[in-house]
Each structure stands twice: as structure tokens, then as C-alpha cells.
Coordinates of C-alpha atoms and ligand atoms in Angstrom, one line a residue:
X1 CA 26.2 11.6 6.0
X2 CA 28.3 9.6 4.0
X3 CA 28.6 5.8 3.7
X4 CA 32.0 5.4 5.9
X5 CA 30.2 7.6 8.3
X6 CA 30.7 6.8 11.8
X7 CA 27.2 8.1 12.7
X8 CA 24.7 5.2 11.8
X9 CA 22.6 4.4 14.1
X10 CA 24.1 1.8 16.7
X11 CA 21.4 -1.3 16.6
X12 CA 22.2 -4.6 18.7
X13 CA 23.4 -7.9 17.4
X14 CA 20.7 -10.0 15.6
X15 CA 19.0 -6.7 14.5
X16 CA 17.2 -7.6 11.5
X17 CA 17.0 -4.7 8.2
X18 CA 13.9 -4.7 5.6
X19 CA 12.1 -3.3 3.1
X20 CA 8.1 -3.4 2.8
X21 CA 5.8 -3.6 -0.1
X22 CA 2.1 -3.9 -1.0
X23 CA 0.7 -6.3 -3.8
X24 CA -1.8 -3.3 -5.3
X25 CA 0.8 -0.3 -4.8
X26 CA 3.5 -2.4 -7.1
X27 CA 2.0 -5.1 -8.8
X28 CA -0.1 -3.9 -11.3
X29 CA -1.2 -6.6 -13.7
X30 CA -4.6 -6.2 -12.5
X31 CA -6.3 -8.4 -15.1
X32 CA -3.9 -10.9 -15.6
X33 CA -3.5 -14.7 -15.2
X34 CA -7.1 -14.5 -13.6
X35 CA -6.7 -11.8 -10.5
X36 CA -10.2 -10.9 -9.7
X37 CA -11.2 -7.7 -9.4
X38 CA -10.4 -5.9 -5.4
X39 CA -12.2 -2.7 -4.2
X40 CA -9.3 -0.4 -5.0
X41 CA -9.4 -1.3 -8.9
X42 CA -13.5 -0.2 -8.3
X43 CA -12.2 2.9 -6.6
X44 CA -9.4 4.0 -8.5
X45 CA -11.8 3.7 -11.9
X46 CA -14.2 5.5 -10.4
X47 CA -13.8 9.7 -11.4
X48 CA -12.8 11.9 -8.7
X49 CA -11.5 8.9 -6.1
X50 CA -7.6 9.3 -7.2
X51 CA -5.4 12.0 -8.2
X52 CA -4.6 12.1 -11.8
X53 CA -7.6 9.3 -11.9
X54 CA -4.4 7.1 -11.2
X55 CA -4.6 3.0 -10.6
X56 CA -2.6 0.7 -10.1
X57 CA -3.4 -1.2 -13.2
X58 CA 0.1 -1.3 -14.1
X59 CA 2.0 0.6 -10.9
X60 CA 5.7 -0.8 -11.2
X61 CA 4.8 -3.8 -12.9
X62 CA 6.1 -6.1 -9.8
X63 CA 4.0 -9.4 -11.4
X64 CA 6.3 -9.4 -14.1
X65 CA 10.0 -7.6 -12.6
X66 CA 9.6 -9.7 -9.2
X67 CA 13.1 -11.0 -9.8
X68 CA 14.4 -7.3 -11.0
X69 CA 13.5 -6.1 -7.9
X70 CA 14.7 -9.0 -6.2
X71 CA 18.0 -8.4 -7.6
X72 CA 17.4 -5.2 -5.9
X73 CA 16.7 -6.2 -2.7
X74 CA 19.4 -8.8 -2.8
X75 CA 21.8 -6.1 -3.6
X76 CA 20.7 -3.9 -0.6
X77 CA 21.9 -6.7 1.5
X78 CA 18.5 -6.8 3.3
X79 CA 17.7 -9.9 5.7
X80 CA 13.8 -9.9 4.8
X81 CA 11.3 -8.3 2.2
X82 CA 7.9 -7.9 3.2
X83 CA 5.3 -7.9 0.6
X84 CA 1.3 -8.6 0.7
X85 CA -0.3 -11.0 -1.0
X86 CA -3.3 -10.2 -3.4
X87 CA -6.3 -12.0 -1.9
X88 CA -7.8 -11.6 -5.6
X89 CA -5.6 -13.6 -7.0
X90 CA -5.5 -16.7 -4.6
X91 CA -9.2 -16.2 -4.9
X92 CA -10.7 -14.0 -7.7
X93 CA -13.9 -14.0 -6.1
X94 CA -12.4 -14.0 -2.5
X95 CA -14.1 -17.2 -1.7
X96 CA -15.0 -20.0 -3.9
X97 CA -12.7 -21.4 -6.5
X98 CA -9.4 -20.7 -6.2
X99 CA -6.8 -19.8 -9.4
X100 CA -3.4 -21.7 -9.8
X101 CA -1.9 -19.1 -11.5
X102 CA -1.9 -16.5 -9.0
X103 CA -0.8 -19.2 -6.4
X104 CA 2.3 -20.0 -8.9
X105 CA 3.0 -16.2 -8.8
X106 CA 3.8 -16.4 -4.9
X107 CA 5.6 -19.2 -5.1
X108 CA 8.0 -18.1 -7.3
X109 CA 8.8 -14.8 -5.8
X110 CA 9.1 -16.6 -2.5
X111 CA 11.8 -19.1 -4.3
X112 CA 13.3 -15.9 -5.7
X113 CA 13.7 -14.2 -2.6
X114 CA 14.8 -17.6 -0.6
X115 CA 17.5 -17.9 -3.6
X116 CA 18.8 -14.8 -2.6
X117 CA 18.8 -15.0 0.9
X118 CA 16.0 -12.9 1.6
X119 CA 13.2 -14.2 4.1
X120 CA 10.1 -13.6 3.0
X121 CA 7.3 -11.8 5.5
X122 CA 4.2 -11.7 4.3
X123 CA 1.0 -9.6 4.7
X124 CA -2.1 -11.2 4.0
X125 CA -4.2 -8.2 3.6
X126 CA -3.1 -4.9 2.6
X127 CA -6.4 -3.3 1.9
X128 CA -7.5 -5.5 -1.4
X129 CA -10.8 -6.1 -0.4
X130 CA -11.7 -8.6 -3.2
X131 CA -15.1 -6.6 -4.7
X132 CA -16.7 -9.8 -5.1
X133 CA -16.9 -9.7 -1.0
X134 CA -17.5 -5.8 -0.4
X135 CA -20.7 -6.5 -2.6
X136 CA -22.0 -8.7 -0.1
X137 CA -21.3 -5.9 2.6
X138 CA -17.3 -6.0 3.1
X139 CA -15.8 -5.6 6.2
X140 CA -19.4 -4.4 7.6
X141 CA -20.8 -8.0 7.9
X142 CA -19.0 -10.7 9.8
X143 CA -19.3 -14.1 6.8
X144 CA -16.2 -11.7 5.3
X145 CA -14.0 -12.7 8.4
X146 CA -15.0 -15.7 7.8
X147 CA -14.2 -15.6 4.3
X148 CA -10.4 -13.9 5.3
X149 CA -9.4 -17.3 7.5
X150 CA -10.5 -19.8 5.1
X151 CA -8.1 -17.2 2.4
X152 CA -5.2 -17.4 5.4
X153 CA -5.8 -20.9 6.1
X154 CA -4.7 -21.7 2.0
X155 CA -1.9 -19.1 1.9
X156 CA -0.6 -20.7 5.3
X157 CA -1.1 -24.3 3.7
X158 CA 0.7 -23.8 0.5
X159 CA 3.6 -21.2 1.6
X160 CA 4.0 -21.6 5.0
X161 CA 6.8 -23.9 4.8
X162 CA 8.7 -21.1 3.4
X163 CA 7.8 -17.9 4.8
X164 CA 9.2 -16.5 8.1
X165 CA 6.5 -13.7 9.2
X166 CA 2.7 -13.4 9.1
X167 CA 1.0 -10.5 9.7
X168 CA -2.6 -10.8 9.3
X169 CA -4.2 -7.8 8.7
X170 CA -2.1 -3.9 7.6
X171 CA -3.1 -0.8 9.1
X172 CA -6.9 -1.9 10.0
X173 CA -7.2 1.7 11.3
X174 CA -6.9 2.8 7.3
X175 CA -9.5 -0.4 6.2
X176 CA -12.0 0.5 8.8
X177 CA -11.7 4.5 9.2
X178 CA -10.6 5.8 6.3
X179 CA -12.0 3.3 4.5
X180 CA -15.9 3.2 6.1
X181 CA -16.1 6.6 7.9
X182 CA -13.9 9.6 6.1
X183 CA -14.6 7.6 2.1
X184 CA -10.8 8.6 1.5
X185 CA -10.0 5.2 0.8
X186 CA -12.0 2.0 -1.2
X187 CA -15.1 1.4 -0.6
X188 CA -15.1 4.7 0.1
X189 CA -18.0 4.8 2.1
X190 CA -18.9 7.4 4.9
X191 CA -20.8 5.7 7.7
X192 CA -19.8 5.5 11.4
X193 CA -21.8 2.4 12.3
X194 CA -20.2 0.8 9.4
X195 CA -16.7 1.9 10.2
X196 CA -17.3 0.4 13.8
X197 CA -18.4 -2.8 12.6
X198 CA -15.9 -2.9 10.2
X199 CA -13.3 -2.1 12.6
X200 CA -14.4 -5.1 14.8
X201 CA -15.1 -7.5 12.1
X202 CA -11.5 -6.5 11.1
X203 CA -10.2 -8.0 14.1
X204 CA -12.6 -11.2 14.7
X205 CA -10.8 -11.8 11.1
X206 CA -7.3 -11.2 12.6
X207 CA -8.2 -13.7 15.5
X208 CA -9.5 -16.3 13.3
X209 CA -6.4 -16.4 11.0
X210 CA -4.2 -16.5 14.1
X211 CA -5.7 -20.0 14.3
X212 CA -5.8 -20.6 10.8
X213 CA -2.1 -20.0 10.7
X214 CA -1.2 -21.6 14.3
X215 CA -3.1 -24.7 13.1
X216 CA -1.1 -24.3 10.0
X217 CA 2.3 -24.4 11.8
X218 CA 3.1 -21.1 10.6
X219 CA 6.4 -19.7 12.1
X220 CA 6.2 -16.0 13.5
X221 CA 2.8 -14.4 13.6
X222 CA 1.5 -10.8 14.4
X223 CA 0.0 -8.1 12.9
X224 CA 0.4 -4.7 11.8
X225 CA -0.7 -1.6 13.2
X226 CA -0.2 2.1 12.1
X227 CA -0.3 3.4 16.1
X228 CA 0.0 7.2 17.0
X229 CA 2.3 9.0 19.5
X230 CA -0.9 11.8 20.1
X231 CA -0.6 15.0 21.8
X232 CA -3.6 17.8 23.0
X233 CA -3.1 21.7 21.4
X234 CA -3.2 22.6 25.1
X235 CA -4.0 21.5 28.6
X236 CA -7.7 23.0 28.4
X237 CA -10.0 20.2 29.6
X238 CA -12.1 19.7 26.1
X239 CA -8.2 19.7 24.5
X240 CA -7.3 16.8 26.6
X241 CA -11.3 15.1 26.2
X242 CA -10.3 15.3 22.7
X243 CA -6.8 13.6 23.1
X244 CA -8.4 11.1 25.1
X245 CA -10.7 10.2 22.0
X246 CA -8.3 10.5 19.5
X247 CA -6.6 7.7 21.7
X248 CA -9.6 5.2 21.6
X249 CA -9.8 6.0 17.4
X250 CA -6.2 5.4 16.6
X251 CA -4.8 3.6 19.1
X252 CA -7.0 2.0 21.6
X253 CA -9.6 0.2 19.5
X254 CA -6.9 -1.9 18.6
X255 CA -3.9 -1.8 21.4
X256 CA -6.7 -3.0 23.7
X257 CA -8.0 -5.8 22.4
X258 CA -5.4 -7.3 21.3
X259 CA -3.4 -6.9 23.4
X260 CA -5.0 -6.6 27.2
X261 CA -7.9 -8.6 26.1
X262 CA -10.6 -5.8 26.3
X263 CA -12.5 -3.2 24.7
X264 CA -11.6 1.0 25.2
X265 CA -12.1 2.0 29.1
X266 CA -13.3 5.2 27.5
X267 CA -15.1 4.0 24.4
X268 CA -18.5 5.2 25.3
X269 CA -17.1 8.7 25.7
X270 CA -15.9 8.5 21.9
X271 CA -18.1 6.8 20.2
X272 CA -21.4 7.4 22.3
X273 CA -24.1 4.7 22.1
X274 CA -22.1 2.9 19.2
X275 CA -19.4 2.0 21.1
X276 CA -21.0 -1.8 22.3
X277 CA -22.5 -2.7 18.4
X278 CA -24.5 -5.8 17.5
X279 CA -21.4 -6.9 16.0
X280 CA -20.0 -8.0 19.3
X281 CA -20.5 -11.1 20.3
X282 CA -19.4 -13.6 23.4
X283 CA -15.9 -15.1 22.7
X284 CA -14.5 -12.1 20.6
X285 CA -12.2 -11.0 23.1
X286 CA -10.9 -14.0 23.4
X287 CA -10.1 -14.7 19.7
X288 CA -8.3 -11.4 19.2
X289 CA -6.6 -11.2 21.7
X290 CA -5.0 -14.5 21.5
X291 CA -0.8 -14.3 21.8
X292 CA 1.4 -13.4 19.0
X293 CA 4.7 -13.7 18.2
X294 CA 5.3 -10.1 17.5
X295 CA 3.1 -6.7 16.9
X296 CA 4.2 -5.0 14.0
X297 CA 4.2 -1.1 14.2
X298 CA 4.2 1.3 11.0
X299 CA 5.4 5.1 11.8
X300 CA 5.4 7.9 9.9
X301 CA 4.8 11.0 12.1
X302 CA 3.3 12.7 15.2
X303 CA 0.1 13.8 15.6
X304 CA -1.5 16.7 17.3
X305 CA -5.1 17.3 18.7
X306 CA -7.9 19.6 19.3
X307 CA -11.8 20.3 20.6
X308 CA -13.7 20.8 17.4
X309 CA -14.1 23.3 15.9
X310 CA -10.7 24.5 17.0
X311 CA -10.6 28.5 18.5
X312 CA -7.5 29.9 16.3
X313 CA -6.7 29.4 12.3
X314 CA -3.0 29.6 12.9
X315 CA -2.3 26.0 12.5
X316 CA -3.7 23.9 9.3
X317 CA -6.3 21.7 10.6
X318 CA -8.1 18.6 9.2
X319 CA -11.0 16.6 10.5
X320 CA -11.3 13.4 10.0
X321 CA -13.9 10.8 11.7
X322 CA -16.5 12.8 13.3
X323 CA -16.0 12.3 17.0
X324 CA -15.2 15.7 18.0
X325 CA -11.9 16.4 17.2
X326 CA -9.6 18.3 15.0
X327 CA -6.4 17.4 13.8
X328 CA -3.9 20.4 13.9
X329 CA -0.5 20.7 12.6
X330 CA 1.6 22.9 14.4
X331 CA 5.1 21.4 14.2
X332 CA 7.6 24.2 13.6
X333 CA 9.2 21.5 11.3
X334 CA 10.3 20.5 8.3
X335 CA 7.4 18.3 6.6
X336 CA 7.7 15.3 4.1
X337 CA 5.5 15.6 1.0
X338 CA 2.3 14.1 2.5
X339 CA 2.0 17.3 4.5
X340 CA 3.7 14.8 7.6
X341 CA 6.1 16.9 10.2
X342 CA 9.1 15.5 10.8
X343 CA 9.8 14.2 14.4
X344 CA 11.7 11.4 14.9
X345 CA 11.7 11.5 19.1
X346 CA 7.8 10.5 18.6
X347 CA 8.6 7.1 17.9
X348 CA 10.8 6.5 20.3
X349 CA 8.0 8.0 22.7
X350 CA 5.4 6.1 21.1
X351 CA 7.6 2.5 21.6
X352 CA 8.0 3.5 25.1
X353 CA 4.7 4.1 25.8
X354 CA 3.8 0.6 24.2
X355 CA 6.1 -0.8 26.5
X356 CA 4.8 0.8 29.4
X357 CA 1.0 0.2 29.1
X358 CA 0.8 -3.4 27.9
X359 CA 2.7 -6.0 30.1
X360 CA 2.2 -8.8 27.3
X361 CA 3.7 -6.3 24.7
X362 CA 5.1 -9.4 22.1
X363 CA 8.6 -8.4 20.6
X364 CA 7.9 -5.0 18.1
X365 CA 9.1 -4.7 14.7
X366 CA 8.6 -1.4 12.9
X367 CA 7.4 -2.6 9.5
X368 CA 6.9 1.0 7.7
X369 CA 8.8 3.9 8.1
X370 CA 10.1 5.8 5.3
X371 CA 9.2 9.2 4.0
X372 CA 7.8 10.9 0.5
X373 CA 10.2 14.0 -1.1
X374 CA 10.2 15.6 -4.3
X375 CA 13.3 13.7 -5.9
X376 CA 15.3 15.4 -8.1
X377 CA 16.8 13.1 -10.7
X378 CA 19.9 14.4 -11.6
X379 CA 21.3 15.0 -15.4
X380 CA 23.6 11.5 -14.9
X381 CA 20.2 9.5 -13.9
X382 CA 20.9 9.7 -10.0
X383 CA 18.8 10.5 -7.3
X384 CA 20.7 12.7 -4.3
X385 CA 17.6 12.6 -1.9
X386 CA 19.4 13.2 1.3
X387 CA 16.2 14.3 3.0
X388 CA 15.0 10.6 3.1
X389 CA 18.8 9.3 4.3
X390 CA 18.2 11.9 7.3
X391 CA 14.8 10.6 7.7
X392 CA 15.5 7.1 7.8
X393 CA 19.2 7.8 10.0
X394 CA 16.9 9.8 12.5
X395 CA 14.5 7.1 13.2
X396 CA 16.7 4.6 13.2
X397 CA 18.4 6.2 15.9
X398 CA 15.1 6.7 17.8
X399 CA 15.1 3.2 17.3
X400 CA 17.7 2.3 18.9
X401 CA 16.7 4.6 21.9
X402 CA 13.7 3.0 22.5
X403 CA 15.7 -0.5 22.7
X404 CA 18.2 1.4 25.0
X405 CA 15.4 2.0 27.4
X406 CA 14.5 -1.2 27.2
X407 CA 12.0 -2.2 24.2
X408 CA 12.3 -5.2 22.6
X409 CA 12.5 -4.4 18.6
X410 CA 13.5 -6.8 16.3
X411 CA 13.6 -5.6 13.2
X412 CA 12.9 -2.7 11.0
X413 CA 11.5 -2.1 7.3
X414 CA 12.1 0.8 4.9
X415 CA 8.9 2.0 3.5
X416 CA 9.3 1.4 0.8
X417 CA 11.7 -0.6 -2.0
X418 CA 10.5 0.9 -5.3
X419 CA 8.3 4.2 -5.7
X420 CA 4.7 2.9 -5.9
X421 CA 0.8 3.8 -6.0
X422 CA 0.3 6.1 -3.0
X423 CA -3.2 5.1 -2.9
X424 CA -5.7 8.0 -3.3
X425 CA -2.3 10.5 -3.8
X426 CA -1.5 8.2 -6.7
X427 CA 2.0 8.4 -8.0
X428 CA 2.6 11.9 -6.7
X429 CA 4.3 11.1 -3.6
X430 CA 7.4 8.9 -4.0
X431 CA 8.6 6.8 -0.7
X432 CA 11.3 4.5 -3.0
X433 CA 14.7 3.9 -2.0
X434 CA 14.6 2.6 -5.7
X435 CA 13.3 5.6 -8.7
X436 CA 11.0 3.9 -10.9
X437 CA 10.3 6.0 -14.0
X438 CA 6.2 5.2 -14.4
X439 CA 6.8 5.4 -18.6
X440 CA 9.5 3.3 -18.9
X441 CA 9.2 1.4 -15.7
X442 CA 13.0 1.6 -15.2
X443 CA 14.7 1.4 -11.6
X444 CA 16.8 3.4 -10.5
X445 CA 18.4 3.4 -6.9
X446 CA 18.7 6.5 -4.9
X447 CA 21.5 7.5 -3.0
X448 CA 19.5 6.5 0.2
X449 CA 19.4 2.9 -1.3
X450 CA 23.0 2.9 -1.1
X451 CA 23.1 4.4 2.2
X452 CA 20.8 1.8 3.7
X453 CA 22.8 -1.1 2.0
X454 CA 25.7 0.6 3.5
X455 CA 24.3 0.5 6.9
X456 CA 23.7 -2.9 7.0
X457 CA 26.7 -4.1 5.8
X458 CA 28.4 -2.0 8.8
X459 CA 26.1 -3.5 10.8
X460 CA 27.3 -6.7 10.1
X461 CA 30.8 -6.2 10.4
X462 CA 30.1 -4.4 14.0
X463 CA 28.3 -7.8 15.2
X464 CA 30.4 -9.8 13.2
X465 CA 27.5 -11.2 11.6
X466 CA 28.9 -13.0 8.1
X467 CA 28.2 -10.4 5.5
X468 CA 26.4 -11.5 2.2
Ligands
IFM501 O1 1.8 3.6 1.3 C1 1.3 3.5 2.6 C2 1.2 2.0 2.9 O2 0.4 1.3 2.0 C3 0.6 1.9 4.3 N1 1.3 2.6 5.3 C4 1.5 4.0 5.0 C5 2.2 4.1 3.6 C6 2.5 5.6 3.3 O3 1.3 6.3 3.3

């Protein structure tokens, strides 16, 4: 694939090109200008939690090269950056005083990005817990939803004249599962009831800074959800039972309240006696599954299920939350470094069955997708990663099929701008349409940064949208 390449991906008019970030994964000055601490500077000092004991005390050093890399981004030709906003440093303690200097810090890479041309979509929680709040029981107790609206309610009050997205929470499914059940992630705790509370209390927090944010006047608001095109070993019975569980844990816990209004049909089968926690209370469904202006969806690859344990070693397997089910990989595929098989048909599947399930589906945007490789830098300084330019053409093109059978997608983010902290894989696993060399902190772009930038500019001059 070249750049005059007749074979990018044909997306309508008004199609809108991105590139996403998160404030821990590139910001690194973790002690400066009055940040309090978050769980994942706990977690990445503590031994054995990261590889390489890696943290992203430093990371790309985003704080101080926002306008590098907005240079960057303005040179890609990208109509929006999404980035998340550190809730420890609005508010080092996560509730309480707040510190000016980490507002200031927002505001000027928001008036950096406007300059440019870029509109600004923010995420106001990307997994920075502030610690201050998991030591008074995180995500498990419901005063730290509380605590995550009154944090919306100030971001939305001092930059929501500016910024054209909101999505409230990343990934929950990561925060709550991975997080509070398999300990892969900060806290790093391994406890089911916690994990289900937390996954809950994640979303009473989403619903209340929906209001926060609607009361705020906020433009376009939604929230982000890493959602999984799923798939049984075989058609044996305890295969599909586990499919149909592997459903309610990845998808369903959150598809279905927020969007349909109601908890998992088959929750009780998953979860058991857990399933209808303390944590719930009258009124919940109501404040999650209030409208938004858009569901965000990250993608990265397929996954396939099993009854555990599973009755043949042929295929690598990995168990995850304990509900009964094993997570095979047979793909007969080529496989990005995280081990992920590449298959570019399941988003396209997954979109459609979004579409197909939830009559009040909002407009989608895919805010991740992008893929790790082992970049060879070459002896000039350049980076020739044509694996991640076929990555990112192939699901652009699925993409484009799923709005070609009818799916309303606005927009679409490459995961990610620079190389960054790839949380508990530290900076082993680059996703960067940009280098960054981690000892000099020098960017450099790949050749898939000027394929994207490419792409959009013939985008442009297809729809006869002015060109920047
Ligand atoms: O790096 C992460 C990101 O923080 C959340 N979505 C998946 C990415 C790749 O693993």
C-alpha cells in the first residue's frame, strides 16, 4: 500500500479521523505541579506488578511536549485528538481542594489543539483512580461515584466551552474486571464481589456525570466501551453456556444497562447469587441508562470461548475471571504483539450486532483501534511498520462495511499517537503511529503516520471537504 493508493478504505462524507491517548500512558510528570498520587503510580512501584518494574513516571513526557505532539497531530491532518484527563491533578486527593496548576495544564493543550484545528475529546477517566479514593475502598464503595461527578461537574465547568466530546468513563470492563477480579491491573485486587460492585458503581458514576455534564451544557456525551465480537470452541451445550457468560462479562453488564435500561437476562447464570448485590439500589437503571449522544467502541480483536477446563491443549488458553470459562486462541492467524489475532471481519460483526440488538443504539464511534508490532527502526531513523498500515487499512475497511449495512459511525481514532506505557506490559508493546525513543524522548513518525495522514487528506479531496 502506497500513499496514491487507490485502495483506502471508502468512508462517507463528514467521516471524522482521530487519534487517542491516555493522561498516565503519556504524561509522565507524575510529581509535578502538585498531581496527587493515582492507583497506577501505587501499582507500577510496587515489585512484580509491571514488566521491567516500568511506570509511567516519566512515559513520553506529554506534560511538557503537549505542543510537540500537537505539532504532530496537526501535521497528520487529524479532525480530533482524544486524550484523558488526570483526575489527580484536577484534584490531588480526588475530592477536596482542587490544584490550579493542573487545571492550567488542560487548558493549554486544549488552546493548543483548538489553534491547530484539532477538536479536543476528552476522557474523564482512563483508569487513574486517584489513591487518595481507592484507600477509602475505590470503585467498591459507592461515595467514589459520588466523588467522580462532583470531578466531571469541574472539568465540564471550566473546559466545556471548548471541548467537543465527553466520554465518561474508558474501558470499565478493564477498571472493574481486571482491575478487582484477575489483579492484572491497579489496585490489583482479586475479589469477585468487589469486581461486581465495582462494576456497578462504575456505572452509577457514569450516570451521574451524564448529568453533571448535561447540566453543564456539555456538547456530545457518551462513553467508552472495549465490547467483544465472542465466539464458542464448538456447538457443545457447556461451549455455548460458556459463550453465553462470556457475553454477560464482557459485553452485557454494560450494553444492557445502558443501553436497554436493564440488568443481564442471564446474569444469575454467570454470576450465581452475586449477580443482584447490595450495591443496587432503586433509581440506578434509570441514571445509567439515561440517553447519550454517542457510544464509543474500542476494538482490538476477536475472542474465542470455552467450558472450563477446556478438553484439548492444542490451542493456548487463558482464564481470566472465574465464571467458568476459558479463553482459547485458535485463530489460524497472524497475531499482533499482545498475543491478539488479527481479524478485521469481527468488528464489522460486532458493529452489526450492536446495531441489531439495541434499537436506541446512539451514533458509534470507534475510539481505539490500532495494533502493537516489533518496529524495526531503520539505519536512516525510519520506521517501515507495514504490519500496523494493514492493520489499520483492514479495519477501516470493516468500518466502512458495517456503515454500508447500515450503522451509524461517526468517527474513528488510531490507538495510538505516540508509543506509550502499555500498562502492566510497560513499554514493551509499541501501538504509536509516532516512535518515541524512551532515552531521549525523541519522536519519530512511522510510515503508518504518513499513511494515515495520507488517507485523510484523500478523504477530503473525495468529499470535497476543504483540506487543512
Ligand atoms: O493501551 C490500551 C488503552 O489504554 C485502553 N485500550 C486498549 C489499549 C491497548 O491495550
Amino acid at each position: 500500500m502506497t500513499p496514491a493508493d487507490p485502495d483506502f478504505p471508502v468512508l462517507p462524507a463528514g467521516f471524522r479521523f482521530g487519534t487517542a491517548t491516555a493522561a498516565y500512558q503519556v504524561e509522565g510528570a507524575h510529581d509535578q505541579d502538585g498531581r496527587g498520587p493515582s492507583i497506577w503510580d501505587t501499582f507500577s512501584h510496587t515489585p512484580g506488578r509491571t514488566l521491567g518494574a516500568a511506570t509511567g513516571d516519566t512515559s513520553c513526557d506529554h506534560y511538557h511536549r503537549y505542543q510537540e505532539d500537537v505539532a504532530l497531530l496537526r501535521g497528520l491532518g487529524v479532525d480530533s485528538y482524544r486524550f484523558s484527563i488526570a483526575w489527580s491533578r484536577l484534584l490531588p486527593r480526588g475530592t477536596g481542594p482542587v490544584n490550579p496548576k493542573g487545571l492550567d495544564f488542560y487548558d493549554r493543550l486544549i488552546d493548543e489543539l483548538l489553534a491547530a484545528g484539532i477538536r479536543p475529546a476528552v476522557t474523564l477517566y482512563h483508569w487513574d483512580l486517584p489513591q487518595a479514593l481507592e484507600d477509602r475502598g475505590g470503585w467498591r464503595v459507592r461515595e467514589t461515584a459520588a466523588a467522580f461527578a462532583a470531578y466531571a461537574a469541574l472539568a465540564a465547568e471550566r473546559y466545556g466551552d471548548r471541548v467537543e466530546r465527553w466520554i465518561t468513563l474508558n474501558e470499565p470492563y478493564c477498571s472493574a474486571f481486571v482491575g478487582y477480579a484477575e489483579g492484572r491491573h491497579a489496585p490489583g485486587a482479586r475479589e469477585s464481589g468487589g469486581a461486581l460492585a465495582a462494576a456497578h458503581h462504575l456505572l452509577v458514576a457514569h450516570g451521574l456525570a451524564v448529568r453533571e455534564l448535561r447540566d453543564a451544557a456539555a456538547r456530545e456525551v457518551g462513553i467508552t466501551l472495549n465490547l467483544d465480537r465472542i465466539h464458542a470452541v464448538s456447538s457443545l451445550p457447556e461451549d455455548r453456556a460458556a459463550l453465553r457468560r462470556a457475553e454477560v462479562l464482557h459485553n452485557e453488564v454494560w450494553t444492557e444497562p445502558l443501553l436497554a435500561g436493564r440488568y443481564p437476562a442471564r446474569e444469575t447464570e454467570t454470576w450465581g447469587g452475586l449477580a443482584d448485590g447490595p450495591w443496587r439500589r432503586p433509581g440506578d437503571l434509570e441514571l445509567i441508562g439515561a440517553p447519550l449522544d454517542f457510544l464509543g467502541v474500542n476494538f482490538y480483536r476477536p475472542i474465542t470461548v470455552a467450558a472450563a477446563p477446556h478438553r484439548s491443549d492444542e490451542v493456548e488458553a487463558r482464564t481470566a475471571v472465574d465464571i467458568g470459562l476459558t479463553e482459547l486462541d485458535p485463530y489460524g492467524t497472524t497475531h499482533t504483539t499482545m498475543g491478539w489475532p488479527i481479524v478485521p471481519g469481527a468488528l464489522t460483526e460486532l458493529l452489526c450486532g450492536l446495531h441489531a440488538r439495541y434499537p436506541q443504539l446512539p451514533p458509534v464511534w470507534i475510539t481505539e483501534n490500532g495494533a502493537a508490532f516489533e518496529d524495526e527502526v531503520a539505519p536512516d531513523g525510519s520506521v517501515h511498520d507495514t504490519s500496523r498500515t494493514a492493520y489499520l487499512h483492514d479495519h477501516l475497511a470493516a468500518v466502512a462495511d458495517a456503515i454500508a449495512a447500515g450503522v451509524d459511525v461517526r468517527g474513528y481514532y488510531v490507538w495510538s499517537l505516540l508509543d506509550n506505557f502499555e500498562w502492566a506490559r510497560g513499554y514493551a508493546q509499541r501501538f504509536g503511529l509516532v516512535r518515541v525513543d524512551y532515552d531521549t524522548l525523541t519522536r519519530t513518525p512511522k510510515d503508518s503516520y504518513h499513511w494515515y495522514r495520507d488517507l485523510i487528506t484523500a478523504h477530503r479531496a473525495r468529499t470535497e471537504e476543504p483540506a487543512r
